[in-house]
mmCIF file of C-alpha atoms in Angstrom:
data_model
loop_
_atom_site.group_PDB
_atom_site.id
_atom_site.type_symbol
_atom_site.label_atom_id
_atom_site.label_comp_id
_atom_site.label_asym_id
_atom_site.label_seq_id
_atom_site.Cartn_x
_atom_site.Cartn_y
_atom_site.Cartn_z
ATOM 1 C CA MET A 1 -28.430 9.410 -8.148
ATOM 2 C CA GLN A 2 -26.290 12.716 -9.028
ATOM 3 C CA GLU A 3 -24.810 12.922 -12.592
ATOM 4 C CA ARG A 4 -22.712 15.526 -14.066
ATOM 5 C CA GLY A 5 -23.460 15.376 -17.730
ATOM 6 C CA GLY A 6 -24.995 11.713 -17.290
ATOM 7 C CA SER A 7 -22.385 10.755 -15.331
ATOM 8 C CA PRO A 8 -22.718 9.011 -11.774
ATOM 9 C CA LEU A 9 -20.262 10.188 -9.387
ATOM 10 C CA VAL A 10 -18.339 8.008 -6.865
ATOM 11 C CA ILE A 11 -16.405 9.292 -3.549
ATOM 12 C CA VAL A 12 -13.009 7.946 -2.850
ATOM 13 C CA ALA A 13 -11.683 8.579 0.470
ATOM 14 C CA ALA A 14 -8.094 7.800 1.550
ATOM 15 C CA GLY A 15 -5.700 9.259 4.526
ATOM 16 C CA GLY A 16 -3.107 11.312 2.603
ATOM 17 C CA THR A 17 0.114 9.327 2.147
ATOM 18 C CA GLY A 18 0.858 7.874 -0.950
ATOM 19 C CA GLY A 19 0.196 3.844 1.071
ATOM 20 C CA HIS A 20 -3.535 4.735 1.139
ATOM 21 C CA LEU A 21 -3.398 7.368 -2.309
ATOM 22 C CA PHE A 22 -1.750 5.058 -4.336
ATOM 23 C CA PRO A 23 -4.655 2.535 -4.790
ATOM 24 C CA ALA A 24 -7.302 5.175 -4.792
ATOM 25 C CA GLU A 25 -5.923 6.516 -7.918
ATOM 26 C CA ALA A 26 -5.447 3.642 -9.482
ATOM 27 C CA VAL A 27 -9.591 2.909 -8.521
ATOM 28 C CA ALA A 28 -10.498 6.648 -9.410
ATOM 29 C CA VAL A 29 -8.573 5.798 -12.994
ATOM 30 C CA ALA A 30 -10.496 2.273 -13.199
ATOM 31 C CA LEU A 31 -13.645 4.252 -12.367
ATOM 32 C CA SER A 32 -13.189 6.938 -15.136
ATOM 33 C CA ARG A 33 -12.738 4.145 -17.518
ATOM 34 C CA ARG A 34 -16.152 3.214 -16.837
ATOM 35 C CA GLY A 35 -18.317 6.766 -17.267
ATOM 36 C CA VAL A 36 -18.028 7.557 -13.763
ATOM 37 C CA THR A 37 -16.869 10.833 -12.127
ATOM 38 C CA VAL A 38 -14.584 10.664 -9.460
ATOM 39 C CA ASP A 39 -13.830 12.991 -6.230
ATOM 40 C CA LEU A 40 -11.248 12.528 -3.635
ATOM 41 C CA VAL A 41 -12.287 13.002 0.016
ATOM 42 C CA THR A 42 -8.831 13.108 1.702
ATOM 43 C CA ASP A 43 -7.128 15.524 4.253
ATOM 44 C CA GLU A 44 -4.478 18.302 3.627
ATOM 45 C CA ARG A 45 -1.377 16.075 3.821
ATOM 46 C CA ALA A 46 -2.408 14.130 0.037
ATOM 47 C CA SER A 47 -1.245 17.916 -1.631
ATOM 48 C CA ARG A 48 2.677 16.695 -1.892
ATOM 49 C CA TYR A 49 1.451 13.950 -3.938
ATOM 50 C CA GLY A 50 0.686 15.875 -7.111
ATOM 51 C CA GLU A 51 -2.704 15.552 -9.192
ATOM 52 C CA PHE A 52 -5.672 13.430 -8.451
ATOM 53 C CA PRO A 53 -6.961 11.411 -11.703
ATOM 54 C CA GLY A 54 -10.590 12.475 -10.349
ATOM 55 C CA ARG A 55 -12.805 15.901 -11.183
ATOM 56 C CA ALA A 56 -11.977 17.369 -7.642
ATOM 57 C CA THR A 57 -10.417 17.150 -4.408
ATOM 58 C CA HIS A 58 -12.709 17.649 -0.942
ATOM 59 C CA ILE A 59 -10.178 18.332 2.269
ATOM 60 C CA VAL A 60 -12.482 17.426 5.516
ATOM 61 C CA PRO A 61 -11.225 17.711 8.653
ATOM 62 C CA SER A 62 -9.674 14.593 10.834
ATOM 63 C CA ALA A 63 -7.754 13.574 13.670
ATOM 64 C CA THR A 64 -5.605 10.054 14.086
ATOM 65 C CA LEU A 65 -7.199 8.806 17.689
ATOM 66 C CA ALA A 66 -3.866 7.745 19.023
ATOM 67 C CA GLY A 67 -2.322 7.611 22.846
ATOM 68 C CA ARG A 68 -3.984 7.675 26.048
ATOM 69 C CA ASN A 69 -4.119 11.817 26.786
ATOM 70 C CA PRO A 70 -7.571 12.461 27.478
ATOM 71 C CA PHE A 71 -7.681 16.095 26.116
ATOM 72 C CA HIS A 72 -5.621 14.689 22.759
ATOM 73 C CA ILE A 73 -8.489 12.137 22.690
ATOM 74 C CA ALA A 74 -11.311 14.805 23.335
ATOM 75 C CA GLY A 75 -9.767 16.732 20.463
ATOM 76 C CA ALA A 76 -9.142 13.947 17.816
ATOM 77 C CA VAL A 77 -13.111 13.356 18.395
ATOM 78 C CA SER A 78 -13.878 16.706 17.765
ATOM 79 C CA ARG A 79 -12.066 17.177 14.460
ATOM 80 C CA LEU A 80 -13.494 13.589 13.376
ATOM 81 C CA CYS A 81 -16.918 14.819 14.291
ATOM 82 C CA SER A 82 -16.254 18.512 12.420
ATOM 83 C CA GLY A 83 -14.910 16.247 9.314
ATOM 84 C CA ALA A 84 -18.332 13.926 9.073
ATOM 85 C CA MET A 85 -20.455 17.067 9.323
ATOM 86 C CA ARG A 86 -18.528 18.544 6.335
ATOM 87 C CA ALA A 87 -18.637 15.114 4.559
ATOM 88 C CA LEU A 88 -22.209 15.154 5.472
ATOM 89 C CA LEU A 89 -23.325 18.770 3.798
ATOM 90 C CA LEU A 90 -21.383 18.061 0.734
ATOM 91 C CA TYR A 91 -23.028 14.777 0.068
ATOM 92 C CA GLY A 92 -26.236 16.418 0.247
ATOM 93 C CA ARG A 93 -25.103 19.315 -2.418
ATOM 94 C CA LEU A 94 -22.986 16.074 -4.849
ATOM 95 C CA ARG A 95 -25.382 12.989 -4.160
ATOM 96 C CA PRO A 96 -22.778 10.343 -4.636
ATOM 97 C CA VAL A 97 -23.991 6.640 -5.500
ATOM 98 C CA VAL A 98 -21.272 5.091 -3.745
ATOM 99 C CA VAL A 99 -18.535 5.675 -1.366
ATOM 100 C CA VAL A 100 -15.446 4.047 -1.504
ATOM 101 C CA GLY A 101 -12.569 3.896 1.576
ATOM 102 C CA PHE A 102 -8.893 3.266 1.290
ATOM 103 C CA GLY A 103 -7.664 3.391 5.151
ATOM 104 C CA GLY A 104 -6.230 5.920 7.432
ATOM 105 C CA TYR A 105 -8.411 7.966 9.741
ATOM 106 C CA PRO A 106 -9.297 10.359 7.509
ATOM 107 C CA THR A 107 -11.787 8.130 5.948
ATOM 108 C CA ILE A 108 -13.727 7.958 9.162
ATOM 109 C CA PRO A 109 -15.780 11.603 8.800
ATOM 110 C CA PRO A 110 -16.649 10.427 4.628
ATOM 111 C CA LEU A 111 -17.600 6.926 5.405
ATOM 112 C CA ALA A 112 -19.429 8.076 8.471
ATOM 113 C CA ALA A 113 -21.222 10.841 6.784
ATOM 114 C CA ALA A 114 -22.376 8.071 3.909
ATOM 115 C CA VAL A 115 -23.575 5.571 6.483
ATOM 116 C CA LEU A 116 -25.373 8.264 7.839
ATOM 117 C CA ARG A 117 -27.006 9.312 4.108
ATOM 118 C CA GLY A 118 -27.925 5.217 3.471
ATOM 119 C CA ILE A 119 -25.175 5.615 0.747
ATOM 120 C CA PRO A 120 -23.779 2.498 -0.242
ATOM 121 C CA ALA A 121 -20.208 2.185 1.467
ATOM 122 C CA VAL A 122 -17.305 -0.472 0.653
ATOM 123 C CA ILE A 123 -13.691 0.059 2.171
ATOM 124 C CA HIS A 124 -10.965 -1.494 1.059
ATOM 125 C CA GLU A 125 -7.767 -3.179 3.642
ATOM 126 C CA GLN A 126 -4.403 -3.241 1.482
ATOM 127 C CA ASN A 127 -2.707 -5.347 4.454
ATOM 128 C CA GLY A 128 -2.743 -8.785 5.921
ATOM 129 C CA VAL A 129 -4.538 -7.356 9.082
ATOM 130 C CA LEU A 130 -7.504 -4.636 9.171
ATOM 131 C CA GLY A 131 -5.975 -1.195 10.452
ATOM 132 C CA ARG A 132 -7.824 0.590 13.082
ATOM 133 C CA ALA A 133 -9.681 3.146 11.011
ATOM 134 C CA ASN A 134 -10.879 -0.199 8.862
ATOM 135 C CA ARG A 135 -11.783 -1.683 12.391
ATOM 136 C CA LEU A 136 -13.945 1.351 13.586
ATOM 137 C CA LEU A 137 -15.868 0.738 9.862
ATOM 138 C CA ALA A 138 -16.336 -2.608 9.339
ATOM 139 C CA ARG A 139 -19.565 -3.057 10.847
ATOM 140 C CA ARG A 140 -21.314 -0.557 9.496
ATOM 141 C CA VAL A 141 -20.633 -0.676 5.899
ATOM 142 C CA ARG A 142 -21.925 -2.431 3.236
ATOM 143 C CA THR A 143 -18.830 -4.366 1.487
ATOM 144 C CA ILE A 144 -14.887 -4.818 2.984
ATOM 145 C CA ALA A 145 -13.165 -5.272 0.013
ATOM 146 C CA THR A 146 -9.556 -7.126 0.657
ATOM 147 C CA GLY A 147 -6.023 -7.090 -0.631
ATOM 148 C CA PHE A 148 -4.771 -10.453 0.738
ATOM 149 C CA ARG A 149 -7.469 -13.815 0.715
ATOM 150 C CA GLY A 150 -8.382 -15.319 4.040
ATOM 151 C CA LEU A 151 -8.642 -11.512 5.955
ATOM 152 C CA LEU A 152 -11.740 -11.887 8.437
ATOM 153 C CA ALA A 153 -12.023 -15.343 7.946
ATOM 154 C CA ASP A 154 -12.306 -16.036 11.369
ATOM 155 C CA ASP A 155 -14.964 -13.531 11.909
ATOM 156 C CA PRO A 156 -18.362 -14.818 10.348
ATOM 157 C CA ARG A 157 -20.443 -11.689 10.946
ATOM 158 C CA LEU A 158 -17.558 -9.461 9.144
ATOM 159 C CA ALA A 159 -16.410 -12.626 7.036
ATOM 160 C CA ALA A 160 -19.641 -12.066 5.252
ATOM 161 C CA LYS A 161 -19.519 -9.301 3.449
ATOM 162 C CA VAL A 162 -15.989 -9.692 2.518
ATOM 163 C CA THR A 163 -15.008 -9.765 -1.180
ATOM 164 C CA HIS A 164 -11.344 -10.502 -2.111
ATOM 165 C CA THR A 165 -10.219 -8.486 -4.927
ATOM 166 C CA GLY A 166 -6.403 -7.737 -4.401
ATOM 167 C CA ASN A 167 -4.368 -4.370 -4.287
ATOM 168 C CA PRO A 168 -5.159 -1.612 -6.481
ATOM 169 C CA ILE A 169 -1.892 -1.130 -8.348
ATOM 170 C CA ARG A 170 -0.609 1.668 -10.755
ATOM 171 C CA PRO A 171 -0.479 0.945 -14.432
ATOM 172 C CA ALA A 172 3.237 1.009 -14.647
ATOM 173 C CA VAL A 173 3.363 -2.243 -12.618
ATOM 174 C CA VAL A 174 0.941 -3.408 -14.872
ATOM 175 C CA GLU A 175 3.164 -2.603 -17.290
ATOM 176 C CA ALA A 176 6.497 -3.869 -15.918
ATOM 177 C CA ALA A 177 4.624 -7.361 -14.607
ATOM 178 C CA ALA A 178 5.097 -8.161 -18.602
ATOM 179 C CA THR A 179 9.017 -8.744 -18.355
ATOM 180 C CA PRO A 180 10.056 -12.479 -17.330
ATOM 181 C CA TYR A 181 12.075 -12.810 -14.609
ATOM 182 C CA PRO A 182 15.677 -12.512 -15.672
ATOM 183 C CA GLY A 183 18.466 -15.142 -16.762
ATOM 184 C CA ALA A 184 21.104 -16.195 -14.380
ATOM 185 C CA ASP A 185 23.798 -15.253 -17.101
ATOM 186 C CA GLY A 186 25.763 -11.805 -16.108
ATOM 187 C CA PRO A 187 25.458 -9.730 -13.083
ATOM 188 C CA LEU A 188 23.063 -10.692 -10.448
ATOM 189 C CA ARG A 189 20.665 -7.598 -9.710
ATOM 190 C CA ILE A 190 20.016 -6.429 -6.186
ATOM 191 C CA LEU A 191 17.584 -3.760 -5.649
ATOM 192 C CA VAL A 192 17.198 -2.164 -2.208
ATOM 193 C CA PHE A 193 14.673 0.274 -1.034
ATOM 194 C CA GLY A 194 13.220 1.157 2.305
ATOM 195 C CA GLY A 195 10.819 4.420 2.104
ATOM 196 C CA SER A 196 10.771 7.253 4.270
ATOM 197 C CA GLN A 197 10.965 4.995 7.412
ATOM 198 C CA GLY A 198 13.266 2.340 6.182
ATOM 199 C CA ALA A 199 16.491 3.550 3.845
ATOM 200 C CA ARG A 200 18.304 4.193 7.010
ATOM 201 C CA VAL A 201 18.696 0.497 8.382
ATOM 202 C CA MET A 202 18.924 -0.469 4.825
ATOM 203 C CA ALA A 203 22.262 1.648 4.287
ATOM 204 C CA ASP A 204 23.521 0.810 7.818
ATOM 205 C CA VAL A 205 22.635 -2.994 7.034
ATOM 206 C CA VAL A 206 22.430 -3.792 3.012
ATOM 207 C CA PRO A 207 26.546 -2.507 2.322
ATOM 208 C CA PRO A 208 28.324 -4.118 5.286
ATOM 209 C CA ALA A 209 26.445 -7.412 3.963
ATOM 210 C CA ILE A 210 27.406 -7.556 0.644
ATOM 211 C CA GLU A 211 30.782 -6.959 1.798
ATOM 212 C CA LEU A 212 30.752 -10.497 3.867
ATOM 213 C CA VAL A 213 29.616 -12.531 0.935
ATOM 214 C CA PRO A 214 32.074 -14.258 -0.918
ATOM 215 C CA VAL A 215 34.586 -12.155 -3.271
ATOM 216 C CA ALA A 216 33.149 -14.718 -5.569
ATOM 217 C CA VAL A 217 29.593 -13.795 -5.376
ATOM 218 C CA ARG A 218 30.269 -10.009 -5.039
ATOM 219 C CA ALA A 219 31.925 -9.713 -7.844
ATOM 220 C CA ARG A 220 28.563 -10.972 -10.030
ATOM 221 C CA LEU A 221 26.373 -8.406 -7.898
ATOM 222 C CA SER A 222 25.141 -5.373 -9.268
ATOM 223 C CA VAL A 223 23.061 -3.135 -6.367
ATOM 224 C CA THR A 224 20.625 -0.599 -6.899
ATOM 225 C CA GLN A 225 19.696 1.117 -4.059
ATOM 226 C CA GLN A 226 17.613 4.082 -2.625
ATOM 227 C CA ALA A 227 18.739 5.979 0.417
ATOM 228 C CA ARG A 228 18.107 8.963 2.516
ATOM 229 C CA ASP A 229 20.138 11.645 0.905
ATOM 230 C CA GLU A 230 22.741 12.293 4.924
ATOM 231 C CA ASP A 231 23.303 8.334 3.739
ATOM 232 C CA ILE A 232 23.825 8.742 0.058
ATOM 233 C CA GLU A 233 27.818 8.996 0.039
ATOM 234 C CA ARG A 234 28.503 6.839 2.982
ATOM 235 C CA VAL A 235 26.434 4.094 0.796
ATOM 236 C CA ARG A 236 28.255 5.040 -2.400
ATOM 237 C CA SER A 237 31.562 5.237 -0.803
ATOM 238 C CA ALA A 238 31.221 1.536 0.789
ATOM 239 C CA TYR A 239 30.343 0.413 -2.443
ATOM 240 C CA ARG A 240 33.172 1.430 -4.233
ATOM 241 C CA ARG A 241 35.699 0.274 -1.226
ATOM 242 C CA PHE A 242 34.505 -3.296 -2.270
ATOM 243 C CA GLY A 243 34.378 -3.371 -5.842
ATOM 244 C CA VAL A 244 30.397 -3.226 -6.356
ATOM 245 C CA ALA A 245 29.046 -2.043 -8.944
ATOM 246 C CA ALA A 246 26.092 0.079 -7.807
ATOM 247 C CA GLU A 247 24.062 2.829 -8.294
ATOM 248 C CA VAL A 248 22.762 4.735 -5.145
ATOM 249 C CA GLU A 249 19.756 7.502 -5.249
ATOM 250 C CA PRO A 250 17.163 8.727 -3.077
ATOM 251 C CA PHE A 251 14.265 8.198 -5.108
ATOM 252 C CA PHE A 252 13.793 6.388 -8.467
ATOM 253 C CA ARG A 253 10.894 7.254 -10.107
ATOM 254 C CA ASP A 254 10.610 3.851 -12.548
ATOM 255 C CA LEU A 255 10.790 1.945 -9.590
ATOM 256 C CA PRO A 256 8.515 -0.758 -10.877
ATOM 257 C CA PHE A 257 10.777 -1.512 -13.561
ATOM 258 C CA ARG A 258 13.600 -1.623 -12.052
ATOM 259 C CA MET A 259 12.489 -3.996 -10.012
ATOM 260 C CA ALA A 260 11.894 -6.140 -13.036
ATOM 261 C CA ALA A 261 14.732 -6.162 -13.740
ATOM 262 C CA SER A 262 15.582 -7.393 -10.585
ATOM 263 C CA HIS A 263 16.975 -10.923 -9.623
ATOM 264 C CA LEU A 264 16.023 -9.949 -5.900
ATOM 265 C CA VAL A 265 14.692 -7.407 -4.144
ATOM 266 C CA ILE A 266 15.242 -5.948 0.032
ATOM 267 C CA SER A 267 12.823 -3.686 0.963
ATOM 268 C CA ARG A 268 10.211 -3.000 4.020
ATOM 269 C CA SER A 269 6.911 -4.650 3.662
ATOM 270 C CA GLY A 270 3.772 -2.170 3.227
ATOM 271 C CA ALA A 271 1.002 -3.483 1.579
ATOM 272 C CA SER A 272 2.176 -1.824 -2.101
ATOM 273 C CA THR A 273 5.610 -3.127 -2.275
ATOM 274 C CA VAL A 274 3.859 -7.084 -1.416
ATOM 275 C CA ALA A 275 1.346 -6.352 -4.101
ATOM 276 C CA GLU A 276 3.837 -4.986 -6.359
ATOM 277 C CA LEU A 277 6.305 -8.202 -6.057
ATOM 278 C CA ALA A 278 3.651 -10.469 -6.011
ATOM 279 C CA ALA A 279 2.434 -8.830 -9.338
ATOM 280 C CA ILE A 280 5.894 -8.122 -11.078
ATOM 281 C CA GLY A 281 6.881 -11.842 -9.726
ATOM 282 C CA ARG A 282 10.041 -10.856 -7.741
ATOM 283 C CA PRO A 283 11.923 -12.771 -5.040
ATOM 284 C CA ALA A 284 12.303 -10.781 -1.859
ATOM 285 C CA ILE A 285 13.984 -10.199 1.691
ATOM 286 C CA LEU A 286 11.441 -8.688 3.242
ATOM 287 C CA VAL A 287 11.801 -6.808 6.921
ATOM 288 C CA PRO A 288 8.880 -5.405 8.186
ATOM 289 C CA LEU A 289 8.408 -2.047 10.391
ATOM 290 C CA PRO A 290 8.952 -3.011 13.534
ATOM 291 C CA HIS A 291 6.940 -0.600 15.606
ATOM 292 C CA ALA A 292 3.775 -0.170 13.297
ATOM 293 C CA LEU A 293 0.839 0.148 15.506
ATOM 294 C CA ASP A 294 -1.382 -2.811 14.016
ATOM 295 C CA HIS A 295 1.969 -4.808 13.036
ATOM 296 C CA ASP A 296 0.638 -4.689 9.355
ATOM 297 C CA GLN A 297 3.549 -5.343 8.185
ATOM 298 C CA ARG A 298 4.942 -8.043 9.470
ATOM 299 C CA ALA A 299 1.134 -9.573 8.257
ATOM 300 C CA ASN A 300 1.884 -8.727 4.830
ATOM 301 C CA ALA A 301 5.363 -10.039 4.728
ATOM 302 C CA SER A 302 4.550 -13.290 6.358
ATOM 303 C CA MET A 303 1.875 -14.112 3.800
ATOM 304 C CA LEU A 304 4.337 -14.235 1.115
ATOM 305 C CA ASP A 305 6.883 -15.327 3.273
ATOM 306 C CA GLN A 306 4.391 -18.374 3.529
ATOM 307 C CA ALA A 307 3.476 -18.621 -0.027
ATOM 308 C CA GLY A 308 7.402 -19.155 -0.913
ATOM 309 C CA GLY A 309 7.975 -15.935 -2.820
ATOM 310 C CA ALA A 310 9.959 -14.395 0.201
ATOM 311 C CA ILE A 311 11.858 -14.839 3.232
ATOM 312 C CA MET A 312 10.953 -12.450 6.008
ATOM 313 C CA ILE A 313 13.392 -11.081 8.795
ATOM 314 C CA GLU A 314 12.556 -9.755 11.572
ATOM 315 C CA GLN A 315 14.330 -6.372 11.473
ATOM 316 C CA THR A 316 16.234 -7.696 15.388
ATOM 317 C CA GLN A 317 17.638 -10.048 13.505
ATOM 318 C CA PHE A 318 18.300 -8.375 9.849
ATOM 319 C CA THR A 319 21.903 -8.009 10.792
ATOM 320 C CA PRO A 320 25.322 -7.573 7.911
ATOM 321 C CA ASP A 321 26.172 -11.560 8.653
ATOM 322 C CA ARG A 322 22.377 -13.014 8.441
ATOM 323 C CA VAL A 323 21.930 -10.666 5.332
ATOM 324 C CA ALA A 324 25.377 -11.846 3.648
ATOM 325 C CA ALA A 325 24.369 -15.073 4.479
ATOM 326 C CA GLU A 326 21.465 -14.913 2.470
ATOM 327 C CA ILE A 327 22.600 -13.519 -0.621
ATOM 328 C CA ALA A 328 25.523 -15.944 -0.997
ATOM 329 C CA GLN A 329 22.508 -18.847 -0.540
ATOM 330 C CA LEU A 330 20.488 -17.571 -3.243
ATOM 331 C CA ALA A 331 23.346 -16.637 -4.938
ATOM 332 C CA ALA A 332 24.422 -20.435 -5.939
ATOM 333 C CA SER A 333 21.060 -21.770 -6.377
ATOM 334 C CA PRO A 334 19.218 -19.528 -9.237
ATOM 335 C CA GLU A 335 17.001 -22.600 -9.383
ATOM 336 C CA LYS A 336 15.927 -21.378 -6.020
ATOM 337 C CA LEU A 337 15.265 -17.611 -7.266
ATOM 338 C CA ALA A 338 13.503 -18.591 -9.930
ATOM 339 C CA GLU A 339 10.959 -21.168 -7.441
ATOM 340 C CA MET A 340 10.588 -18.091 -5.343
ATOM 341 C CA ALA A 341 9.543 -15.372 -8.284
ATOM 342 C CA ALA A 342 7.225 -18.228 -9.541
ATOM 343 C CA ALA A 343 5.735 -18.252 -6.120
ATOM 344 C CA ALA A 344 5.632 -14.176 -5.545
ATOM 345 C CA ARG A 345 3.510 -14.408 -8.857
ATOM 346 C CA ASN A 346 0.929 -16.640 -8.042
ATOM 347 C CA GLN A 347 0.064 -14.340 -5.231
ATOM 348 C CA GLY A 348 0.169 -11.720 -7.703
ATOM 349 C CA VAL A 349 -3.246 -9.621 -8.559
ATOM 350 C CA LEU A 350 -2.997 -7.423 -11.740
ATOM 351 C CA ASP A 351 -6.449 -6.883 -11.849
ATOM 352 C CA GLY A 352 -7.383 -5.108 -8.455
ATOM 353 C CA ALA A 353 -8.609 -1.635 -8.995
ATOM 354 C CA ASP A 354 -10.876 -3.331 -11.954
ATOM 355 C CA ARG A 355 -12.194 -5.677 -9.350
ATOM 356 C CA LEU A 356 -12.733 -3.127 -6.875
ATOM 357 C CA ALA A 357 -14.454 -0.646 -9.344
ATOM 358 C CA ASP A 358 -16.790 -3.032 -10.739
ATOM 359 C CA LEU A 359 -17.469 -3.689 -6.787
ATOM 360 C CA ALA A 360 -18.451 -0.499 -5.943
ATOM 361 C CA MET A 361 -20.683 -0.044 -8.950
ATOM 362 C CA GLY A 362 -22.426 -2.790 -8.052
ATOM 363 C CA LEU A 363 -23.662 -1.423 -4.623
ATOM 364 C CA VAL A 364 -25.190 1.371 -6.868
ATOM 365 C CA ALA A 365 -28.488 1.333 -5.446
ATOM 366 C CA GLY A 366 -32.056 0.331 -6.932
ATOM 367 C CA PRO A 367 -34.198 3.219 -7.649
ATOM 368 C CA ARG A 368 -36.017 3.282 -4.355
ATOM 369 C CA GLU A 369 -32.847 3.199 -2.184
ATOM 370 C CA LYS A 370 -31.733 6.369 -4.084
ATOM 371 C CA GLN A 371 -34.746 8.152 -3.290
ATOM 372 C CA ALA A 372 -34.105 6.976 0.383
ATOM 373 C CA SER A 373 -30.728 7.835 0.559
ATOM 374 C CA ALA A 374 -31.080 11.102 0.105
ATOM 375 C CA GLU A 375 -32.097 11.655 3.590
ATOM 376 C CA PRO A 376 -29.600 10.370 6.684
ATOM 377 C CA ALA A 377 -31.042 6.999 7.477
ATOM 378 C CA THR A 378 -31.196 6.206 11.630
ATOM 379 C CA THR A 379 -28.947 4.438 13.514
ATOM 380 C CA SER A 380 -29.363 1.892 16.378
#
C-alpha cells in the first residue's frame, strides 16, 4: 500500500466534463474526511472546472471510440493504449490502493491499468443506463456502483457486482435539501435551465408557453431562466412583453438554492440534474437530450417520471402548447405539485458520496494481495 504521511492513496478517474467531475469531487471530499489522499486522473478538459479537491491531477492520453472511420478508430485505440501505459507507469510510482472511475472514455486507460496491476477497481454509473466506457470496463472491475436502483438487474453476471450507492451530490445540494417545499401562497416560482446543450430549446419553447397560459395563472408566475448569451435579450423581452416577473442569466452559481426555492423545474435530465432534483425533492418537467449516444437522459427522466416525481416530455413533443397545458394544470393543483415533490424526494440519496467512499475503501486488499498488486496481473 502506498502511503503519503501514513495516508493511503486512492485514484479517482473521470472524464473532463462537469457531469463526470462533480460526482468525483464529492467522493474526493468524502475520502479526504476519512484520512485518504486522493489524486485525479483525467483529460485536458478538466482544467476549465477549476481546482479539484485532491493532492494532484494527472493528465493521461485518451480518445473517444466513435464513428466508423477505420483511421479514426485506429488513432483512438492508439491513444487509449498510450494512456494505459502512462497510467501503468504512474501506478508503479504512486502505488494506489483503489482506483474509482466515474465514466467517460478518459477513464478507460486508468481503469485498464488498475486491472492489469491487480489494483482493486470500482466504476460508478450515474445514469439509468450503462454508458459505453463503463460497458467496456464492467466485466473487468471488481465492483459496479450505481446511481439508480435496478441497473443491470437483467444481467446476472454483472448484477452480482452491483451496489446501489446513489449519485454523489455536491455539499451545496445537501444543504439546499433541508429547505421544505414552498407553500402555495404567493408567486408560483418556475426554474428553467438546460446546460450547454439544452438552453436554446428552453429559450425557444418556454417563453411562448408562458404567454399561452391563462392570464390569471400568468399573473402568479415568477420565472428564473438560464439562457445562452445570444438568447438572453430575446427571452427577457418576451417576459417583459407579457408582464411576467423573470430573472434571465447565462449561469447561476447558486443553482441548488434556486432549485429549492422553486415550485416547478423545467430542465434537461442529465444524471446530476436528476440526482439533485430527487435529493432536494422538487417536481419537474424533464426534456431528455434527444441525440445522446446511449439515450441516458431518457433513462434518467423515465425513472423519475415512473416514480411520480416528474413529467417526461420528449423534445419532439416539447412545444409551447404542451408546456402551457402542463403548467396550467399543475398551477391549478398545488396538492399535485406537493405530491410530485414528495415522490421525487423519495428517490433522493443525500449520502451517495459517503456510500461510494465506504464501498471503495472496503475493496482495499489484504496483506497478501497488496504484495501481489505491485506486479501486473496476467489477463485471459
